[in-house]
Short mmCIF file of N, CA and C in Angstrom, two decimals:
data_model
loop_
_atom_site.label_atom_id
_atom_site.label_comp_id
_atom_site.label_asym_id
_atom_site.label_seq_id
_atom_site.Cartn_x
_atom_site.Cartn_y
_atom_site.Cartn_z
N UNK A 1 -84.38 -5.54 -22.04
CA UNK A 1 -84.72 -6.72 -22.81
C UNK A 1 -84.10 -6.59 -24.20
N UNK A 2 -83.97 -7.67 -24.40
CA UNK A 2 -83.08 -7.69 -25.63
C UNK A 2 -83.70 -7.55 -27.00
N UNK A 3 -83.80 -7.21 -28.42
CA UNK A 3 -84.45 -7.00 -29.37
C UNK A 3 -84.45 -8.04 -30.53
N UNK A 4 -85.25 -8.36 -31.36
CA UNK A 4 -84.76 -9.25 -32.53
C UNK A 4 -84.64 -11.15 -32.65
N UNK A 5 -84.61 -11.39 -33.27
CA UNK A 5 -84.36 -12.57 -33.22
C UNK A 5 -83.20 -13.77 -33.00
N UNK A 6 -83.33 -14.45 -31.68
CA UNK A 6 -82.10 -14.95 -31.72
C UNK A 6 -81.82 -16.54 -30.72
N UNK A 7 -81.05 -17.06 -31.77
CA UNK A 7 -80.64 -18.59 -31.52
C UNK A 7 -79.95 -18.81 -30.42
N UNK A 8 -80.69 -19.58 -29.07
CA UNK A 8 -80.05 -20.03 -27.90
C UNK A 8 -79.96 -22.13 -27.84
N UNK A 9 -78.63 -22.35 -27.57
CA UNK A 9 -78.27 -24.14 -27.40
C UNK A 9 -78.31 -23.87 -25.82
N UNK A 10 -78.31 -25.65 -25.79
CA UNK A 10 -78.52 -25.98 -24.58
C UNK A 10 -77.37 -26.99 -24.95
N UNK A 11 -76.47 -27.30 -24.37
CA UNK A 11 -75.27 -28.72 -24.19
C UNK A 11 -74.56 -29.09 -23.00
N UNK A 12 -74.53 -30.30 -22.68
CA UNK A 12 -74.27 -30.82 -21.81
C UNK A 12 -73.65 -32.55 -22.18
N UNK A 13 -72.66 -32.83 -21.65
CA UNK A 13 -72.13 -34.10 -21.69
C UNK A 13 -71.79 -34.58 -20.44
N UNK A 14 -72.39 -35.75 -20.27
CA UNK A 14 -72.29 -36.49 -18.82
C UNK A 14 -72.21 -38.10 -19.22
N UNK A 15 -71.24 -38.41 -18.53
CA UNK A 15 -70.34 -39.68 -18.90
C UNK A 15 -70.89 -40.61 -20.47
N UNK A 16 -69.97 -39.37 -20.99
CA UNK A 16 -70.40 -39.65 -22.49
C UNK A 16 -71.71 -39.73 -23.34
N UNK A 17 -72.56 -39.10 -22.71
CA UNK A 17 -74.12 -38.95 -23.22
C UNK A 17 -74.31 -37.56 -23.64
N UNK A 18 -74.75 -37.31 -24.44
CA UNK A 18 -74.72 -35.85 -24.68
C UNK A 18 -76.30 -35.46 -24.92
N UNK A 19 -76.48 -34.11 -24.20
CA UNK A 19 -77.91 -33.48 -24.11
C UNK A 19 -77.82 -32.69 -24.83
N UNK A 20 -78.42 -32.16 -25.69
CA UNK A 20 -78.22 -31.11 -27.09
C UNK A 20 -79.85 -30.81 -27.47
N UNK A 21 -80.05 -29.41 -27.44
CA UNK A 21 -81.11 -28.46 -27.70
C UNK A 21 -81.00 -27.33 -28.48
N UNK A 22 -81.91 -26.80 -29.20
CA UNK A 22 -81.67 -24.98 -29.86
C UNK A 22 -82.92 -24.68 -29.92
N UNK A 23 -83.14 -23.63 -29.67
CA UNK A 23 -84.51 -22.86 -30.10
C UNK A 23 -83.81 -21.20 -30.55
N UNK A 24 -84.83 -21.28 -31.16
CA UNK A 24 -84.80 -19.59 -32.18
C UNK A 24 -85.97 -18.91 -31.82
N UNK A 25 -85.92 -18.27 -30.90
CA UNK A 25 -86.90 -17.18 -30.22
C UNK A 25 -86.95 -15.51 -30.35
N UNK A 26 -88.16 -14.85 -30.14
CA UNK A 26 -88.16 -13.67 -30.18
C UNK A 26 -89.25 -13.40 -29.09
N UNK A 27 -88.48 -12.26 -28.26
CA UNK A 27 -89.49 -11.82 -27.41
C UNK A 27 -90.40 -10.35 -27.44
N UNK A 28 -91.51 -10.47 -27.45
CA UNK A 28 -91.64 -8.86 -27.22
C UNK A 28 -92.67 -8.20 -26.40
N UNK A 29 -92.63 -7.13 -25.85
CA UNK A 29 -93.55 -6.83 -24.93
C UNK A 29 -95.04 -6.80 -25.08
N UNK A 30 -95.79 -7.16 -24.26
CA UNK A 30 -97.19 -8.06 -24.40
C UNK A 30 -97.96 -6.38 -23.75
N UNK A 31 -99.07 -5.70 -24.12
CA UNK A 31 -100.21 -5.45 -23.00
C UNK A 31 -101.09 -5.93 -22.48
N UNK A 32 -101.49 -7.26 -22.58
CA UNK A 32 -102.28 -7.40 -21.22
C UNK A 32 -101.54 -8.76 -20.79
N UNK A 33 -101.20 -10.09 -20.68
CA UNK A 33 -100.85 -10.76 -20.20
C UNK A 33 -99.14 -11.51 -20.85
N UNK A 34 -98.58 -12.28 -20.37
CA UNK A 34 -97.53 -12.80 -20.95
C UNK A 34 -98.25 -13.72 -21.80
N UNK A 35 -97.76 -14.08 -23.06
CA UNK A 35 -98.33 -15.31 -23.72
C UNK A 35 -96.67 -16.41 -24.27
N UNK A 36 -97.11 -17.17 -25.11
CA UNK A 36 -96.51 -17.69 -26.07
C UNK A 36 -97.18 -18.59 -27.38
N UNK A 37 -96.16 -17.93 -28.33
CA UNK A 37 -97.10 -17.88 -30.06
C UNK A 37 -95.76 -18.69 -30.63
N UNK A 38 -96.73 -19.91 -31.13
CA UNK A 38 -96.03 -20.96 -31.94
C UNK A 38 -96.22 -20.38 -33.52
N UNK A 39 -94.67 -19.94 -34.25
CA UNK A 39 -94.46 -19.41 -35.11
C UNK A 39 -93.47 -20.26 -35.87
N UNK A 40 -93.20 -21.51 -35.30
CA UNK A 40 -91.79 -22.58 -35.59
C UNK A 40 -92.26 -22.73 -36.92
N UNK A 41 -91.49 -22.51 -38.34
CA UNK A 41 -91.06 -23.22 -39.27
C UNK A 41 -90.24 -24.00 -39.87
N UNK A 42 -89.40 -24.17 -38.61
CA UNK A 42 -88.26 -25.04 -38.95
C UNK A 42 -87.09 -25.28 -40.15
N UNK A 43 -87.01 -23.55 -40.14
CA UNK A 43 -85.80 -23.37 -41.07
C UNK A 43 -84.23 -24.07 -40.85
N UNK A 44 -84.27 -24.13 -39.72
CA UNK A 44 -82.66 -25.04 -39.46
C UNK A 44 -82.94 -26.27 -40.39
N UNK A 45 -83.92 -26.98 -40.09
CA UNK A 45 -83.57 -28.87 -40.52
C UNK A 45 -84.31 -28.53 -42.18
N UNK A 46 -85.05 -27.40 -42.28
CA UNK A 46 -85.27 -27.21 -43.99
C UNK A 46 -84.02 -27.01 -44.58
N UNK A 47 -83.09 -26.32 -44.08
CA UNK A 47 -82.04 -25.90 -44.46
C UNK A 47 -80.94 -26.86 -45.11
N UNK A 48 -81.03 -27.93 -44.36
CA UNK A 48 -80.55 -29.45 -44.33
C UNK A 48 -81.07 -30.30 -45.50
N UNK A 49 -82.58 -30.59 -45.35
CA UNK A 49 -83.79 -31.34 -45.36
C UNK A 49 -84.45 -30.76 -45.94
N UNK A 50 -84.06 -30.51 -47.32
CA UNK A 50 -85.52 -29.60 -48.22
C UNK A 50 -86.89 -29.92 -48.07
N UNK A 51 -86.73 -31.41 -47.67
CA UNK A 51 -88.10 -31.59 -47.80
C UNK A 51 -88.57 -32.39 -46.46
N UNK A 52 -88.22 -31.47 -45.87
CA UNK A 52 -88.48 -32.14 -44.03
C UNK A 52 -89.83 -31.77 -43.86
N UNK A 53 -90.27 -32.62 -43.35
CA UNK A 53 -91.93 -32.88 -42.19
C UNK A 53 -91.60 -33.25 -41.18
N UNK A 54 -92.19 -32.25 -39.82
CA UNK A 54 -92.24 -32.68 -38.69
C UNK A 54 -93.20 -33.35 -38.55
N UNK A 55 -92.32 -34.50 -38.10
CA UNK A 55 -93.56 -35.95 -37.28
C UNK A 55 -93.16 -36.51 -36.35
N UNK A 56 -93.51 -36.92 -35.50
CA UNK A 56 -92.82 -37.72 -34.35
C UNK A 56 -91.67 -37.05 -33.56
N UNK A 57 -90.83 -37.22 -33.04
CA UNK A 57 -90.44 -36.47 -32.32
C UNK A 57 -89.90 -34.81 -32.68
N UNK A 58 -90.50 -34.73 -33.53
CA UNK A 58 -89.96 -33.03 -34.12
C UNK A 58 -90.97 -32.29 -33.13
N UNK A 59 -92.36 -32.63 -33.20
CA UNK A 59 -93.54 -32.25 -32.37
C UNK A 59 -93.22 -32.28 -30.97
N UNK A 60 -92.82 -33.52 -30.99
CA UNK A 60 -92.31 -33.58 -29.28
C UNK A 60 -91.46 -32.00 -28.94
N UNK A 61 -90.33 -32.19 -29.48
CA UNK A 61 -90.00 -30.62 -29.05
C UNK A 61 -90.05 -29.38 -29.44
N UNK A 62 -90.89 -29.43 -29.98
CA UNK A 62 -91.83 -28.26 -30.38
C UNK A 62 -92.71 -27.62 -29.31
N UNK A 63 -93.39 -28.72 -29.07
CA UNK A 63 -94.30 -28.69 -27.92
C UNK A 63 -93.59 -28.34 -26.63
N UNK A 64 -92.67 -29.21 -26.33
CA UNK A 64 -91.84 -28.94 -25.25
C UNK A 64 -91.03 -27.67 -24.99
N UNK A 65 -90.83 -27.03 -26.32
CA UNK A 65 -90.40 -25.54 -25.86
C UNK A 65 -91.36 -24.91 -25.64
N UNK A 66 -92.72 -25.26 -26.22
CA UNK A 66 -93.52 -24.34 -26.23
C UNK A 66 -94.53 -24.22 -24.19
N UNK A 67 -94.59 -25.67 -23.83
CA UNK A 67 -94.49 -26.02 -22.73
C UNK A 67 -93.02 -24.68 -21.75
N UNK A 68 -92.13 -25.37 -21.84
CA UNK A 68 -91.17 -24.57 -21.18
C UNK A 68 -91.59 -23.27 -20.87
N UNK A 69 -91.73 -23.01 -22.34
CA UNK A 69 -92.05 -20.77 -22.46
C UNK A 69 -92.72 -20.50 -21.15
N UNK A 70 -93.89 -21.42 -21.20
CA UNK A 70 -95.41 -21.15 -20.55
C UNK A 70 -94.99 -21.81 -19.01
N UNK A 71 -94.50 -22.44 -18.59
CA UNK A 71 -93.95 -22.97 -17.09
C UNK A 71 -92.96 -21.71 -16.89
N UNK A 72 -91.95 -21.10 -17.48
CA UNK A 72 -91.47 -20.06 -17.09
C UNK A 72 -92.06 -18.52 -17.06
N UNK A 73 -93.07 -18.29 -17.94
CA UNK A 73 -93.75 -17.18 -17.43
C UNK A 73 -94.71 -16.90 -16.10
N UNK A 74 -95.08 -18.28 -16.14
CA UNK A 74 -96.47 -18.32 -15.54
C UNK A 74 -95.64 -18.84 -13.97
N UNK A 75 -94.44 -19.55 -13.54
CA UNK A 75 -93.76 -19.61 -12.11
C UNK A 75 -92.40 -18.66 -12.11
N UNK A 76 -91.86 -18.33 -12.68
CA UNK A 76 -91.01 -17.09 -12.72
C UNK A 76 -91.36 -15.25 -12.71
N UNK A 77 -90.86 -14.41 -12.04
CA UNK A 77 -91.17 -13.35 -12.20
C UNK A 77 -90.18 -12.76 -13.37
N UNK A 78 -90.92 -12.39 -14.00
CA UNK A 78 -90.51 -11.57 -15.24
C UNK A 78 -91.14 -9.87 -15.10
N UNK A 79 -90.12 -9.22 -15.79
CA UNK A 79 -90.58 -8.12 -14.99
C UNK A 79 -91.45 -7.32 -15.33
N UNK A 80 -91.94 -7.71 -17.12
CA UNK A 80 -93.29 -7.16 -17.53
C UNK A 80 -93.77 -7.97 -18.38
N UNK A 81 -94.83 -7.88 -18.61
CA UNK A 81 -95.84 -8.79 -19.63
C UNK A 81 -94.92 -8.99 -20.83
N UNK A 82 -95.39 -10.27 -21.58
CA UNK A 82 -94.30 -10.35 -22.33
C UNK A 82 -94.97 -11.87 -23.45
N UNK A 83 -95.07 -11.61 -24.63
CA UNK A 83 -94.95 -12.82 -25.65
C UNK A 83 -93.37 -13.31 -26.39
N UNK A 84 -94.01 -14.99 -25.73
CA UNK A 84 -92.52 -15.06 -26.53
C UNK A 84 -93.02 -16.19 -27.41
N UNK A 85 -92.06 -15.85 -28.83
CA UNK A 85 -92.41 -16.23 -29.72
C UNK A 85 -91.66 -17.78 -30.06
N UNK A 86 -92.05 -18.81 -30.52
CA UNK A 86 -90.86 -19.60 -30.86
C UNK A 86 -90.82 -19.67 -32.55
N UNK A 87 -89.86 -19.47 -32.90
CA UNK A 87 -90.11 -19.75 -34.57
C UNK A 87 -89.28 -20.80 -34.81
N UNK A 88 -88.44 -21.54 -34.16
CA UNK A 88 -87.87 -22.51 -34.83
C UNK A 88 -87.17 -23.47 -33.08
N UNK A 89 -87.10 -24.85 -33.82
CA UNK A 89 -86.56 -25.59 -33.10
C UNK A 89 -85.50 -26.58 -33.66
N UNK A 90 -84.63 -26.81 -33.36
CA UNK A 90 -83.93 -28.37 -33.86
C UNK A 90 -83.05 -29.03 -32.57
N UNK A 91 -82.44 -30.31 -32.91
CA UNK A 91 -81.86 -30.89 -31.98
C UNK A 91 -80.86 -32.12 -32.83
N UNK A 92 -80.92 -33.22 -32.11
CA UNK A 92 -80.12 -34.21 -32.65
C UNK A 92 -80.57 -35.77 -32.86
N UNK A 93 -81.58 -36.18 -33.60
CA UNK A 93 -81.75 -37.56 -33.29
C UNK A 93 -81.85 -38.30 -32.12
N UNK A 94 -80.54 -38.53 -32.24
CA UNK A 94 -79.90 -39.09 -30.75
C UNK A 94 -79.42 -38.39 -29.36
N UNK A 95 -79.29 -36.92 -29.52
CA UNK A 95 -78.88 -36.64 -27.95
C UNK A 95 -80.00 -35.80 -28.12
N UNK A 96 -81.32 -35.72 -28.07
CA UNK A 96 -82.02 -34.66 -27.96
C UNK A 96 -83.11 -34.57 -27.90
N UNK A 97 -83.19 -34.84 -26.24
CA UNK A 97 -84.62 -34.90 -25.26
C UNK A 97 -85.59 -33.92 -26.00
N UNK A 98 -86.94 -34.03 -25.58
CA UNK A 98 -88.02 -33.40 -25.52
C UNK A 98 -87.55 -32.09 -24.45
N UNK A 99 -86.98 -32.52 -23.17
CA UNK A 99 -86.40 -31.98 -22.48
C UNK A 99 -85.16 -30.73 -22.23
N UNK A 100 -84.06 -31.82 -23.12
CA UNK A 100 -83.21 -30.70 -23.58
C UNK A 100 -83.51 -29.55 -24.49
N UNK A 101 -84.60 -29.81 -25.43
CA UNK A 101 -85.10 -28.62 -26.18
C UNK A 101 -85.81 -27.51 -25.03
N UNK A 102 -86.14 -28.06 -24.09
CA UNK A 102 -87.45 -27.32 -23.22
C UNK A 102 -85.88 -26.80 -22.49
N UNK A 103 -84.80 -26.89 -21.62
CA UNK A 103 -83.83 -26.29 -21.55
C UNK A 103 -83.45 -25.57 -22.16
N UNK A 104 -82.81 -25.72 -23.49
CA UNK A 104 -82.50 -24.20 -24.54
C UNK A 104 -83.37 -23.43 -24.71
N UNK A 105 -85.14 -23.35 -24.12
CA UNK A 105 -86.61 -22.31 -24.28
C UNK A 105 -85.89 -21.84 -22.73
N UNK A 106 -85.60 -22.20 -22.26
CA UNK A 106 -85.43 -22.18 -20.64
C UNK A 106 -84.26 -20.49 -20.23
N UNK A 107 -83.37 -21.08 -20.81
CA UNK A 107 -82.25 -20.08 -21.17
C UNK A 107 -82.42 -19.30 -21.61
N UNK A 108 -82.96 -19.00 -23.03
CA UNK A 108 -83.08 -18.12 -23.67
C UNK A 108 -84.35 -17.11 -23.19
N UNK A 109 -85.39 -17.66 -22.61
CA UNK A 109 -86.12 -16.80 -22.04
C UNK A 109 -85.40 -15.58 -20.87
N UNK A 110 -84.44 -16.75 -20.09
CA UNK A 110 -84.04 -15.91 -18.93
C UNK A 110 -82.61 -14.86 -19.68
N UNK A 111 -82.12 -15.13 -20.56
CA UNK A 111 -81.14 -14.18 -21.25
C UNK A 111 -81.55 -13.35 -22.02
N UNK A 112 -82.59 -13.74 -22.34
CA UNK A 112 -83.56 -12.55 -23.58
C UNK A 112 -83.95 -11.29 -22.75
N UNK A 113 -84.72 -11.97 -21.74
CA UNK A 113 -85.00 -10.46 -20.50
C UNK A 113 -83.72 -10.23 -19.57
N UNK A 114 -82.89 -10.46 -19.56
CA UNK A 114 -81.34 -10.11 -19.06
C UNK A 114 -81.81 -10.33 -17.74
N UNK A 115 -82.60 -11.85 -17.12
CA UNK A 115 -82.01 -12.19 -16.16
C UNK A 115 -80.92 -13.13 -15.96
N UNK A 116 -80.42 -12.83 -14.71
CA UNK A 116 -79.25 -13.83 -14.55
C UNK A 116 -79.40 -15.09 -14.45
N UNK A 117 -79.14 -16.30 -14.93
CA UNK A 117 -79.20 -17.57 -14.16
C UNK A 117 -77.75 -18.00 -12.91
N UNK A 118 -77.53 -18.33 -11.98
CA UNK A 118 -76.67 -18.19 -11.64
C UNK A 118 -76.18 -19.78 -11.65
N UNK A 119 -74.89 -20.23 -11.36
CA UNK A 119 -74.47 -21.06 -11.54
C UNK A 119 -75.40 -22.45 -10.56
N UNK A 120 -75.92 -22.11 -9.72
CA UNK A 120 -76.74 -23.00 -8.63
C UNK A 120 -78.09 -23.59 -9.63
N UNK A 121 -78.87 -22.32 -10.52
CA UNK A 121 -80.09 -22.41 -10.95
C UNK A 121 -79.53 -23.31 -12.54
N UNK A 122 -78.23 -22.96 -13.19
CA UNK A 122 -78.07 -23.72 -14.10
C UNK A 122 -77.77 -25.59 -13.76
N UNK A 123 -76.80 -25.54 -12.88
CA UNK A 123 -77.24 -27.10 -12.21
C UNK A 123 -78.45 -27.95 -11.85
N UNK A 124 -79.14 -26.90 -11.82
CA UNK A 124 -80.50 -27.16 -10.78
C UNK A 124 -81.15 -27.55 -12.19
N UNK A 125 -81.03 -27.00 -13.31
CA UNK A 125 -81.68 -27.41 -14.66
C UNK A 125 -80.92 -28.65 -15.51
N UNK A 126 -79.39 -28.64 -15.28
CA UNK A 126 -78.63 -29.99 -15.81
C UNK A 126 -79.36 -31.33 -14.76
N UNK A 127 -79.38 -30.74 -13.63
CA UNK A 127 -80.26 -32.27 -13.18
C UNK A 127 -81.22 -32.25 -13.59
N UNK A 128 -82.22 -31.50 -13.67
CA UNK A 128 -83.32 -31.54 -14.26
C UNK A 128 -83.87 -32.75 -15.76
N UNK A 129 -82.96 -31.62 -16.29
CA UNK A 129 -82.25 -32.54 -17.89
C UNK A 129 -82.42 -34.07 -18.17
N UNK A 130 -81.32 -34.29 -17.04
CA UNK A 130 -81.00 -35.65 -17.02
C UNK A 130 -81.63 -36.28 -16.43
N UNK A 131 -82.62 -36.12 -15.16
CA UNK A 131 -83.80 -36.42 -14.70
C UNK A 131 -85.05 -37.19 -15.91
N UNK A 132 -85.43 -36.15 -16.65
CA UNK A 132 -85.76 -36.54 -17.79
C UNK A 132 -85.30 -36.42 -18.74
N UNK A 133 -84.46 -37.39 -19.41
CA UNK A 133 -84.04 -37.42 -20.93
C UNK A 133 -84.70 -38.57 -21.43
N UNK A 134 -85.62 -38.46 -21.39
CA UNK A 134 -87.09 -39.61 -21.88
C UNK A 134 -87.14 -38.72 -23.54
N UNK A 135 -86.69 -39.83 -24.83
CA UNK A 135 -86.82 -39.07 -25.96
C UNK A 135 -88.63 -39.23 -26.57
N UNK A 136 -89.18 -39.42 -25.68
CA UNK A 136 -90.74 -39.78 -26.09
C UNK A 136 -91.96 -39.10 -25.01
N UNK A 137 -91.27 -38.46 -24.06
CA UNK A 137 -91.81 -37.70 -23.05
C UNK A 137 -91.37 -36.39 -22.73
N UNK A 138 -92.59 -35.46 -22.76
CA UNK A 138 -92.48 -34.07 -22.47
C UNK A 138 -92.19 -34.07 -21.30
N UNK A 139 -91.45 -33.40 -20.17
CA UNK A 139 -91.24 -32.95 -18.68
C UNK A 139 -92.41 -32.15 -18.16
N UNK A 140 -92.92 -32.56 -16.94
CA UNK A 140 -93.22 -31.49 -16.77
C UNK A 140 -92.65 -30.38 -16.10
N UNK A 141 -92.80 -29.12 -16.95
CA UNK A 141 -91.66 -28.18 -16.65
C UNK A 141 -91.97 -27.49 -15.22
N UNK A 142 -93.42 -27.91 -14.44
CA UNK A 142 -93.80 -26.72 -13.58
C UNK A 142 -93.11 -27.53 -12.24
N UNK A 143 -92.47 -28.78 -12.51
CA UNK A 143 -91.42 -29.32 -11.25
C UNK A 143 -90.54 -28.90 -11.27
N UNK A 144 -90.05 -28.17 -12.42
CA UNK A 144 -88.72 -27.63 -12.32
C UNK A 144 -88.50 -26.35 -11.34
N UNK A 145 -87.39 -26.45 -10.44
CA UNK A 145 -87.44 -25.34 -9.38
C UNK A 145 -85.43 -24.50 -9.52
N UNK A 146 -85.87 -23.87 -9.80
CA UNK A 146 -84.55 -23.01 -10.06
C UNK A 146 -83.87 -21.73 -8.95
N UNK A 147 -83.74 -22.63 -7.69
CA UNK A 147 -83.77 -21.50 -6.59
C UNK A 147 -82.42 -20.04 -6.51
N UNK A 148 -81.66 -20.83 -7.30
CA UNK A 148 -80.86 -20.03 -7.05
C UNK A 148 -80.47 -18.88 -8.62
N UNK A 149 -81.45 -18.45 -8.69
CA UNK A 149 -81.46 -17.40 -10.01
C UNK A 149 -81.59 -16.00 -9.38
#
């Protein structure tokens, strides 16, 4: 498993629509159960936006990574207990589902513990994606089925 803190995107363009996600995660080993700990301060869009407030859809994917984390621990085997942390999220106005954020939590979980996604299980999540790119609706992530990982 990998150490430290670190920034995973999600992108995708399909006949000119673009799906765009990031989360800034840290994972670390849990003793008694897997969890996930909302730590987001949203240094990317402060960085921008001195004086940014999340409201409205900032929450949306906030939530939605934080959703994701918890649909992938709790239907995926991971190979030991494990908290993952989210400390930051951003996206794009306009290309950037509730969804596509819950994709870049998606990834980075499975690259953080150095599993593979294989090219079948990453498709299996671009439909997913685009399934829901509802910018006002969370997915639910526990339909998501990723068989070929």
């Amino acid at each position: 498993m990998k150490e430290g803190i670190h920034n995973y995107k999600y992108k995708l363009v399909i006949g000119g629509r673009g799906y765009f996600g990031e989360v800034c995660i840290q994972i670390v080993s849990s003793q008694m159960e897997s969890t996930v700990t909302d730590k987001c301060d949203w240094n990317l869009l402060k960085e921008t936006y001195p004086n940014f407030k999340p409201v409205g859809i900032y929450n949306l994917w906030k939530q939605s990574a934080i959703d994701a984390a918890n649909s992938i621990i709790r239907n995926y085997p991971i190979p030991k207990c494990i908290n993952v942390i989210i400390h930051d999220v951003t996206g794009m106005i306009l290309g950037s589902s509730p969804c596509s954020i819950g994709a870049a939590t998606i990834i980075a979980i499975f690259d953080y513990c150095e599993i593979i996604l294989d090219k079948s299980a990453l498709q299996e999540l671009d439909f997913f994606v685009i399934k829901n790119e509802y910018f006002d609706i969370i997915p639910d992530f526990n339909l998501l089925i990723m068989s070929g990982r």
